[in-house]
Amino acid sequence: MSLLSPRPSERLRKGLDQRKGPKPPSRTPRERLNRRGSLETKAVSGPKRSWLIALILCCATLATLDQTPVLEPARTAVGEALSPLETGAAMIARPLTGVPEWFDTRDDLRDRLAHLEAENSRLRRQVEVTDYGRAKLAEYESITRAAEDLGYALVPARVTAHGPAQTFNRTVTIDAGSAAGIKSDMSVVTGDGLVGRVLRVTKTSATVLLIVDAASVVGGRVGGADRGDKHSGQVGMVRGSGVVAGQADSGLLSLDLVDQTAAPLKGETVVTWGDGRAAPYVSGLPIGEVTDTFASVRDSSRTVRIKPYVDFGSLDVVGVVVPGDTLSDRAVVTPEGELR
Amino acid sequence: MSEMEARASGAAPVLRNVLVGLMIVIAIVLQLSVAPAFAVRGVTPDLALLVVLAVALTRGGQAGLVTGFAAGVLLDLAPPADHTAGRWALALLIVGYVAGRVREGSINHSSQGRPSAMTVMATVACCAFIGVSIFAVSGLILGEAPLTLLPTVAISVGYDLLLAPLLIPMLLWLLGRGDL
């Protein structure tokens, strides 16, 4: 019965009804009721297919239009209209939105509290050590870079103790020893330049004599450009002043040149000279730069003062120059800048 | 039955439409502002879908179609929405159409005016699945791909089913009142 198609006249009438919207006043509800009563199935026939198709096409059109900014005004308008309502609804419903929390048990809350406390302390610790960690990372990076620049394999180590100033020795202890492949007389560097040499080693630590110590003597070479008839590369001995802080020349080094007539210019770099492998110092490690030159009339010598590149007051991570095939209990930074 | 039908198509259409519009706006506002507080893993109940469904169950497919489209467009354009407009419109339009067909089927087959409770629940499940799936799949087609389709759809359908026994009778009653 439901499959019966409406008669053409019925269909026409229905179409007219829907097109006109409200019923024409000429027809009373009762008249319609009677007709419907005889043809009840048609009263609830499905929506017109054309509407379905038209509205689906509308959706497609909307989706297409939305690829362009055409719909923005509509979005804005709807937003303007609905936002106050949403705000109001959210405000009114605020007591209700807390309802799900009522079902939290005390154990839940206690767990959450413990979790948050743990997280809090972890984060606090992280914040406290962030700067230190960053500095440490920079140090390690500079050691890696130094190994690359210098072309030597390095064993990284941390400075664990500074010798007291009242002994007038400038020594430090590092936390790498013979187990890390370190032997006495090896050169110690940072990313900035030469630090000193290893005096003696234990299994897990080593004592380093800094080049600012008064007893330290390093072979140095002034590495500037050749000027006219004078060749650069004069050699001499770099001695530490051994002077503790507080005096004008504290922390400075002096270079006694072999050739007394040579006069290095201010700002020229002084590097070590040596045979490259053997102790005490490998060659080519930067020591410092020339600050001034003065001649001593009394002993007819010429002294060059050098400001070291390394800040000895804040030594932390250093590298010990080792032969490339050293066996170590820790990572060795190879000349290629990799860890081995 | 026939009396109601006559009233539905004849009396005070403006009032009826205003009521439906009001219900849709309220549903959308609640869905966007209040429902997120009750979200299950981020999935909120589709109140607008339930309203469209109720309208289609009382008024038939034609009304469901148009209501669904209107509600969908509103949902597409309402503030937090940033997806391509027309996706919810399409989904809710189909929901209205399907629910309308269910009503016609149930009326044609049984002499009762209203579809039974079981039918309504089945319709809710079916329509929620269809609606959310159409929305998700259209997003997939348009490249606004959601990552996990099935769990979201499943939770959504479950949530709608949970709310349906509470809301649908109320909505049907309201719509029935609007007819008087």
Coordinates of C-alpha atoms in Angstrom, one line a residue:
Chain A
M1 CA 0.0 0.0 0.0
S2 CA 2.8 2.3 0.8
L3 CA 4.3 1.6 -2.6
L4 CA 1.3 3.0 -4.4
S5 CA 2.3 6.1 -6.1
P6 CA -0.1 9.0 -5.7
R7 CA -2.4 9.8 -8.4
P8 CA -1.3 12.7 -10.6
S9 CA -4.1 14.9 -9.3
E10 CA -3.1 14.2 -5.7
R11 CA 0.5 14.8 -6.4
L12 CA -0.3 18.1 -8.0
R13 CA -2.4 19.1 -5.1
K14 CA 0.3 18.2 -2.6
G15 CA 2.8 20.1 -4.6
L16 CA 0.6 23.1 -4.7
D17 CA 0.1 22.9 -0.9
Q18 CA 3.8 22.8 -0.2
R19 CA 4.6 25.6 -2.6
K20 CA 2.0 27.9 -1.1
G21 CA 3.0 27.1 2.4
P22 CA 0.0 27.8 4.5
K23 CA -3.2 26.4 3.3
P24 CA -5.4 28.5 1.1
P25 CA -8.3 29.7 3.1
S26 CA -10.8 28.1 0.7
R27 CA -9.9 24.6 2.0
T28 CA -10.9 23.7 5.6
P29 CA -8.9 21.3 7.7
R30 CA -11.7 18.9 7.8
E31 CA -11.8 18.5 4.0
R32 CA -8.1 17.7 4.0
L33 CA -8.6 15.3 6.9
N34 CA -11.2 13.4 5.0
R35 CA -8.9 13.1 2.0
R36 CA -5.9 12.1 4.2
G37 CA -8.0 9.6 6.0
S38 CA -8.6 7.7 2.8
L39 CA -5.0 8.0 1.7
E40 CA -3.1 7.9 4.9
T41 CA 0.2 6.5 3.6
K42 CA 0.7 9.5 1.4
A43 CA 0.4 11.9 4.3
V44 CA 3.8 10.7 5.6
S45 CA 5.6 10.2 2.4
G46 CA 9.4 11.0 2.5
P47 CA 11.0 14.3 1.9
K48 CA 11.3 15.4 -1.6
R49 CA 14.4 14.1 -3.2
S50 CA 15.1 17.4 -4.9
W51 CA 15.5 19.0 -1.4
L52 CA 18.0 16.4 -0.4
I53 CA 20.0 16.9 -3.5
A54 CA 19.8 20.6 -3.3
L55 CA 20.9 20.8 0.3
I56 CA 23.8 18.3 -0.3
L57 CA 24.9 20.6 -3.2
C58 CA 24.6 23.5 -0.8
C59 CA 27.0 21.7 1.5
A60 CA 29.4 21.2 -1.3
T61 CA 29.1 24.8 -2.3
L62 CA 29.8 25.9 1.3
A63 CA 32.9 23.7 1.4
T64 CA 34.1 25.1 -1.8
L65 CA 33.4 28.7 -0.8
D66 CA 35.3 28.1 2.5
Q67 CA 38.5 27.5 0.5
T68 CA 38.3 31.2 -0.2
P69 CA 37.9 33.9 2.5
V70 CA 34.3 34.5 1.3
L71 CA 32.8 32.9 4.4
E72 CA 34.8 34.9 6.9
P73 CA 32.1 37.6 7.3
A74 CA 29.5 34.9 8.0
R75 CA 31.8 33.2 10.5
T76 CA 32.4 36.6 12.2
A77 CA 28.7 37.3 12.3
V78 CA 27.8 33.9 13.8
G79 CA 30.6 34.4 16.3
E80 CA 29.4 37.8 17.3
A81 CA 25.9 36.4 17.8
L82 CA 26.9 33.2 19.6
S83 CA 29.9 34.2 21.7
P84 CA 27.9 36.1 24.3
L85 CA 25.5 33.2 24.6
E86 CA 28.4 30.8 25.0
T87 CA 30.0 33.0 27.6
G88 CA 26.7 33.3 29.5
A89 CA 26.0 29.6 29.3
A90 CA 29.5 28.7 30.5
M91 CA 29.1 31.2 33.4
I92 CA 25.7 29.8 34.4
A93 CA 26.9 26.2 34.1
R94 CA 30.1 26.8 36.0
P95 CA 28.7 25.1 39.1
L96 CA 27.7 22.2 37.0
T97 CA 31.0 21.8 35.1
G98 CA 32.7 21.0 38.4
V99 CA 30.4 17.9 38.8
P100 CA 32.8 15.4 37.2
E101 CA 35.4 16.4 39.9
W102 CA 33.0 15.3 42.6
F103 CA 33.7 11.7 41.7
D104 CA 37.4 12.0 42.3
T105 CA 38.3 9.9 45.4
R106 CA 40.7 11.0 48.0
D107 CA 43.1 8.4 46.8
D108 CA 43.0 9.9 43.4
L109 CA 43.7 13.3 44.8
R110 CA 46.5 12.0 47.0
D111 CA 48.0 10.3 44.0
R112 CA 47.8 13.4 42.0
L113 CA 49.3 15.4 44.8
A114 CA 52.2 13.0 45.1
H115 CA 52.7 13.1 41.3
L116 CA 52.7 16.8 41.2
E117 CA 55.1 17.2 44.1
A118 CA 57.5 14.8 42.4
E119 CA 57.2 16.7 39.2
N120 CA 57.6 20.0 41.0
S121 CA 60.8 19.0 42.7
R122 CA 62.1 17.5 39.4
L123 CA 61.4 20.8 37.6
R124 CA 62.9 22.9 40.3
R125 CA 66.1 20.8 40.2
Q126 CA 66.2 21.2 36.5
V127 CA 65.8 25.0 36.7
E128 CA 68.6 25.2 39.3
V129 CA 71.1 23.3 37.3
T130 CA 70.1 24.7 33.9
D131 CA 72.7 27.4 33.7
Y132 CA 75.4 25.0 35.0
G133 CA 74.4 22.4 32.5
R134 CA 74.5 24.9 29.7
A135 CA 78.0 26.1 30.7
K136 CA 79.1 22.5 30.9
L137 CA 77.8 21.7 27.5
A138 CA 79.5 24.8 26.1
E139 CA 82.8 23.6 27.7
Y140 CA 82.4 20.1 26.3
E141 CA 81.7 21.6 22.9
S142 CA 84.7 23.8 23.1
I143 CA 86.8 20.7 24.0
T144 CA 85.5 18.9 21.0
R145 CA 86.1 21.9 18.8
A146 CA 89.6 22.2 20.3
A147 CA 90.4 18.7 19.3
E148 CA 89.3 19.5 15.8
D149 CA 91.3 22.7 15.6
L150 CA 94.4 21.4 17.2
G151 CA 94.4 18.0 15.4
Y152 CA 95.2 16.1 18.6
A153 CA 93.1 13.5 20.4
L154 CA 91.9 14.7 23.7
V155 CA 90.7 13.0 26.9
P156 CA 88.1 15.3 28.5
A157 CA 88.4 15.8 32.3
R158 CA 87.0 18.1 35.0
V159 CA 89.0 20.2 37.3
T160 CA 88.3 19.0 40.8
A161 CA 90.7 21.0 42.9
H162 CA 92.7 24.2 42.8
G163 CA 96.0 24.3 44.6
P164 CA 95.9 27.0 47.4
A165 CA 97.5 30.3 46.5
Q166 CA 99.6 30.3 49.7
T167 CA 101.7 27.5 48.4
F168 CA 102.7 29.8 45.5
N169 CA 102.2 26.8 43.2
R170 CA 99.6 27.1 40.6
T171 CA 98.4 23.6 40.2
V172 CA 95.0 22.0 39.8
T173 CA 93.7 18.4 40.0
I174 CA 91.7 16.8 37.3
D175 CA 89.5 13.8 37.6
A176 CA 91.2 11.7 34.9
G177 CA 94.2 9.6 35.7
S178 CA 96.3 6.7 34.3
A179 CA 93.1 4.7 33.8
A180 CA 92.0 7.3 31.3
G181 CA 95.3 6.9 29.5
I182 CA 97.0 10.0 31.0
K183 CA 100.7 10.0 31.7
S184 CA 102.9 12.7 33.2
D185 CA 104.2 15.6 31.0
M186 CA 101.1 15.5 28.7
S187 CA 99.7 18.8 27.6
V188 CA 96.4 20.1 29.0
V189 CA 94.3 22.4 27.0
T190 CA 90.9 24.0 26.9
G191 CA 89.0 25.3 23.9
D192 CA 90.8 28.6 24.4
G193 CA 94.4 27.4 24.6
L194 CA 97.1 25.8 26.6
V195 CA 96.5 25.3 30.3
G196 CA 99.6 23.4 31.5
R197 CA 101.1 20.0 31.7
V198 CA 100.5 16.9 33.8
L199 CA 102.9 16.7 36.7
R200 CA 102.0 13.3 38.1
V201 CA 99.1 10.9 37.8
T202 CA 97.3 8.5 40.1
K203 CA 94.9 5.9 38.8
T204 CA 91.9 8.3 38.8
S205 CA 93.4 11.8 39.0
A206 CA 96.2 13.9 37.8
T207 CA 97.9 17.0 39.0
V208 CA 98.4 19.7 36.4
L209 CA 101.0 22.5 36.6
L210 CA 99.5 25.6 35.1
I211 CA 101.6 27.7 32.8
V212 CA 101.2 30.7 35.1
D213 CA 103.1 28.9 37.8
A214 CA 106.5 30.5 38.4
A215 CA 108.2 27.1 37.8
S216 CA 106.6 26.6 34.5
V217 CA 108.6 27.0 31.3
V218 CA 107.1 26.4 27.9
G219 CA 108.7 26.7 24.5
G220 CA 106.9 29.5 22.7
R221 CA 106.9 30.8 19.2
V222 CA 105.6 34.1 18.1
G223 CA 103.3 33.4 15.2
G224 CA 102.8 36.6 13.3
A225 CA 102.9 37.4 9.6
D226 CA 106.4 38.0 8.0
R227 CA 107.2 41.7 7.9
G228 CA 109.7 43.0 5.4
D229 CA 113.1 41.6 6.1
K230 CA 112.1 40.2 9.4
H231 CA 110.8 36.7 9.6
S232 CA 108.1 35.9 12.1
G233 CA 108.3 32.8 14.3
Q234 CA 110.9 33.9 16.8
V235 CA 111.2 31.3 19.5
G236 CA 111.7 31.8 23.2
M237 CA 110.7 30.6 26.6
V238 CA 107.4 31.4 28.2
R239 CA 107.5 31.6 32.0
G240 CA 104.7 32.1 34.4
S241 CA 104.9 35.0 36.7
G242 CA 103.6 33.0 39.6
V243 CA 102.1 36.2 40.9
V244 CA 98.9 35.8 42.8
A245 CA 96.0 38.0 42.2
G246 CA 96.2 41.7 43.2
Q247 CA 99.1 42.9 41.3
A248 CA 99.2 44.6 37.9
D249 CA 100.9 41.7 36.1
S250 CA 99.0 39.0 37.9
G251 CA 98.2 36.1 35.6
L252 CA 100.5 37.4 32.9
L253 CA 103.2 35.4 31.3
S254 CA 106.6 36.6 30.1
L255 CA 108.4 35.5 26.9
D256 CA 112.2 35.6 26.8
L257 CA 113.2 35.6 23.2
V258 CA 116.3 33.9 22.0
D259 CA 116.9 36.6 19.4
Q260 CA 117.2 39.7 21.5
T261 CA 116.7 42.0 18.6
A262 CA 113.4 40.8 17.5
A263 CA 110.4 42.8 18.7
P264 CA 107.0 41.2 18.4
L265 CA 104.1 43.4 17.9
K266 CA 101.2 43.8 20.2
G267 CA 98.4 41.4 19.5
E268 CA 100.6 38.7 17.9
T269 CA 99.8 35.1 18.9
V270 CA 102.2 32.9 20.8
V271 CA 102.0 29.2 20.3
T272 CA 103.9 26.3 21.7
W273 CA 106.8 24.7 19.9
G274 CA 107.8 21.1 20.3
D275 CA 108.0 18.0 18.3
G276 CA 104.3 17.3 18.0
R277 CA 104.1 14.0 19.8
A278 CA 106.5 13.9 22.7
A279 CA 106.1 15.6 26.0
P280 CA 106.2 18.0 27.7
Y281 CA 104.4 20.2 25.2
V282 CA 103.0 19.4 21.8
S283 CA 103.5 22.1 19.2
G284 CA 101.0 24.5 17.9
L285 CA 98.9 25.0 21.0
P286 CA 97.9 28.7 21.4
I287 CA 99.2 30.2 24.6
G288 CA 98.3 33.8 24.5
E289 CA 98.8 37.1 22.8
V290 CA 101.5 39.8 23.1
T291 CA 100.4 42.7 25.2
D292 CA 103.7 44.7 25.5
T293 CA 107.4 44.5 25.0
F294 CA 110.1 46.1 27.0
A295 CA 113.9 45.9 27.0
S296 CA 115.8 45.7 30.2
V297 CA 118.9 47.8 30.0
R298 CA 120.6 46.0 32.9
D299 CA 120.8 42.5 31.5
S300 CA 120.3 43.6 27.9
S301 CA 117.5 41.3 27.4
R302 CA 114.1 41.9 26.0
T303 CA 111.0 40.7 27.7
V304 CA 107.6 40.2 26.1
R305 CA 104.5 40.1 28.2
I306 CA 101.8 37.7 27.2
K307 CA 98.2 37.6 28.2
P308 CA 97.1 33.9 28.2
Y309 CA 94.0 33.0 26.3
V310 CA 92.8 30.7 29.1
D311 CA 91.0 32.2 32.1
F312 CA 92.7 30.2 34.9
G313 CA 90.2 31.4 37.5
S314 CA 87.3 29.6 36.0
L315 CA 88.8 26.3 34.7
D316 CA 86.2 23.6 34.5
V317 CA 86.4 21.2 31.6
V318 CA 89.8 20.6 30.2
G319 CA 91.3 18.2 27.6
V320 CA 94.5 16.2 28.0
V321 CA 96.3 15.8 24.7
V322 CA 96.9 12.0 24.3
P323 CA 98.3 9.9 21.4
G324 CA 95.5 9.0 19.0
D325 CA 95.6 5.3 19.9
T326 CA 95.3 5.7 23.6
L327 CA 93.2 3.2 25.5
S328 CA 91.0 5.1 27.9
D329 CA 88.3 4.3 30.4
R330 CA 86.3 7.2 29.0
A331 CA 85.4 8.7 25.7
V332 CA 88.3 10.1 23.7
V333 CA 87.6 13.1 21.5
T334 CA 89.3 12.3 18.2
P335 CA 90.9 15.0 16.0
E336 CA 87.9 14.6 13.7
G337 CA 85.7 15.9 16.6
E338 CA 84.1 12.6 17.3
L339 CA 83.9 10.5 20.4
R340 CA 85.6 7.2 20.5
Chain B
M1 CA -2.7 10.9 14.6
S2 CA -4.2 12.6 11.6
E3 CA -5.3 15.4 13.9
M4 CA -1.8 16.0 15.0
E5 CA -0.6 15.7 11.5
A6 CA -3.0 18.4 10.4
R7 CA -1.9 20.6 13.2
A8 CA 1.7 20.1 12.5
S9 CA 1.4 21.1 8.9
G10 CA -1.2 23.8 9.4
A11 CA -1.2 25.6 12.7
A12 CA 1.2 28.3 13.6
P13 CA 4.2 27.3 11.5
V14 CA 6.0 30.4 12.6
L15 CA 5.9 29.5 16.3
R16 CA 7.0 26.0 15.5
N17 CA 9.9 27.1 13.5
V18 CA 10.9 29.6 16.1
L19 CA 10.8 26.9 18.7
V20 CA 13.0 24.6 16.6
G21 CA 15.4 27.4 15.9
L22 CA 15.6 28.2 19.5
M23 CA 16.2 24.6 20.5
I24 CA 19.0 24.4 17.9
V25 CA 20.7 27.5 19.1
I26 CA 20.5 26.4 22.7
A27 CA 21.8 23.0 21.8
I28 CA 24.7 24.4 19.9
V29 CA 25.6 26.9 22.6
L30 CA 25.5 24.2 25.3
Q31 CA 27.5 21.8 23.1
L32 CA 30.2 24.4 22.5
S33 CA 30.4 25.9 26.0
V34 CA 29.2 23.5 28.6
A35 CA 29.6 20.1 27.1
P36 CA 33.4 20.2 27.0
A37 CA 33.5 20.1 30.8
F38 CA 31.9 16.6 30.5
A39 CA 34.1 15.4 27.7
V40 CA 35.3 11.8 27.7
R41 CA 38.8 11.8 26.3
G42 CA 38.0 15.1 24.5
V43 CA 34.8 13.8 22.9
T44 CA 31.7 15.9 23.7
P45 CA 28.1 14.8 23.3
D46 CA 26.5 15.9 20.1
L47 CA 23.5 17.8 21.4
A48 CA 22.7 19.5 18.1
L49 CA 22.6 16.0 16.5
L50 CA 20.1 14.9 19.1
V51 CA 17.9 17.9 18.5
V52 CA 18.0 17.3 14.7
L53 CA 17.1 13.7 15.3
A54 CA 14.2 14.6 17.6
V55 CA 12.9 17.1 15.0
A56 CA 13.1 14.6 12.3
L57 CA 11.3 12.0 14.5
T58 CA 8.4 14.3 15.1
R59 CA 8.2 16.3 11.9
G60 CA 9.4 13.9 9.3
G61 CA 12.2 13.8 6.8
Q62 CA 11.6 17.1 5.1
A63 CA 11.8 19.1 8.4
G64 CA 14.7 17.0 9.6
L65 CA 16.5 17.7 6.4
V66 CA 16.2 21.4 6.6
T67 CA 16.8 21.5 10.3
G68 CA 19.8 19.4 10.0
F69 CA 21.2 21.6 7.3
A70 CA 20.6 24.8 9.3
A71 CA 22.0 23.4 12.5
G72 CA 25.0 22.1 10.7
V73 CA 25.8 25.4 9.0
L74 CA 25.5 27.1 12.4
L75 CA 27.8 24.5 13.9
D76 CA 30.2 25.0 11.1
L77 CA 30.4 28.7 11.5
A78 CA 30.2 29.0 15.3
P79 CA 33.3 30.4 16.9
P80 CA 35.7 27.6 17.9
A81 CA 35.1 25.8 14.6
D82 CA 37.9 26.1 12.1
H83 CA 37.1 23.2 9.8
T84 CA 35.8 23.6 6.3
A85 CA 32.2 24.9 6.4
G86 CA 29.6 22.4 5.2
R87 CA 31.0 19.3 6.9
W88 CA 28.6 19.4 9.9
A89 CA 25.9 20.6 7.5
L90 CA 26.2 17.6 5.4
A91 CA 26.4 15.2 8.3
L92 CA 23.4 16.6 10.2
L93 CA 21.4 16.9 6.9
I94 CA 21.9 13.2 6.3
V95 CA 21.1 12.5 10.0
G96 CA 17.8 14.4 9.6
Y97 CA 17.0 12.5 6.4
V98 CA 17.7 9.1 7.9
A99 CA 15.8 9.8 11.1
G100 CA 12.9 11.1 9.0
R101 CA 12.9 7.9 7.0
V102 CA 12.8 5.9 10.2
R103 CA 9.8 7.8 11.4
E104 CA 8.0 7.3 8.1
G105 CA 8.8 3.6 8.1
S106 CA 7.6 3.1 11.7
I107 CA 4.4 5.0 11.0
N108 CA 3.7 3.2 7.8
H109 CA 4.3 -0.2 9.4
S110 CA 2.7 0.2 12.8
S111 CA -0.6 1.9 13.5
Q112 CA 1.0 3.7 16.5
G113 CA 1.8 7.3 15.9
R114 CA 5.2 7.4 17.6
P115 CA 8.1 5.1 16.9
S116 CA 8.8 2.8 19.9
A117 CA 11.6 3.5 22.4
M118 CA 13.7 0.7 21.0
T119 CA 13.4 2.2 17.5
V120 CA 14.4 5.6 18.8
M121 CA 17.5 4.2 20.5
A122 CA 18.5 2.3 17.4
T123 CA 18.0 5.4 15.4
V124 CA 20.1 7.4 17.8
A125 CA 22.9 4.9 17.6
C126 CA 22.7 4.7 13.8
C127 CA 22.4 8.4 13.3
A128 CA 25.2 9.3 15.7
F129 CA 27.4 6.8 13.9
I130 CA 26.4 8.2 10.5
G131 CA 26.7 11.8 11.5
V132 CA 30.1 11.6 13.2
S133 CA 31.4 9.3 10.5
I134 CA 30.4 11.6 7.7
F135 CA 32.0 14.5 9.6
A136 CA 35.2 12.5 10.1
V137 CA 35.4 11.1 6.6
S138 CA 34.7 14.4 4.9
G139 CA 37.6 15.7 7.0
L140 CA 39.7 12.9 5.7
I141 CA 38.7 13.7 2.1
L142 CA 39.4 17.4 2.6
G143 CA 42.8 16.7 4.1
E144 CA 41.9 17.8 7.6
A145 CA 42.5 14.3 8.7
P146 CA 41.8 13.3 12.3
L147 CA 44.3 10.8 13.5
T148 CA 42.2 8.2 15.3
L149 CA 38.9 7.8 13.6
L150 CA 37.3 4.7 15.1
P151 CA 37.8 5.3 18.9
T152 CA 36.5 8.8 18.6
V153 CA 33.5 7.7 16.6
A154 CA 32.8 4.9 19.0
I155 CA 33.0 7.1 22.1
S156 CA 30.8 9.7 20.5
V157 CA 28.1 7.2 19.6
G158 CA 28.3 5.7 23.1
Y159 CA 28.0 9.2 24.7
D160 CA 25.0 10.1 22.5
L161 CA 23.3 6.8 23.3
L162 CA 23.9 7.6 27.0
L163 CA 22.3 11.0 26.7
A164 CA 19.5 10.0 24.4
P165 CA 17.2 8.5 27.1
L166 CA 17.5 11.7 29.0
L167 CA 17.2 14.2 26.2
I168 CA 15.1 12.7 23.5
P169 CA 11.8 12.3 25.6
M170 CA 12.3 15.9 26.7
L171 CA 12.9 17.1 23.2
L172 CA 9.9 15.1 21.9
W173 CA 7.7 16.5 24.6
L174 CA 8.9 20.1 23.9
L175 CA 8.3 19.6 20.2
G176 CA 4.9 18.1 20.9
R177 CA 4.0 21.2 23.1
G178 CA 5.1 23.4 20.2
D179 CA 2.5 21.8 18.0
L180 CA -0.3 22.8 20.3

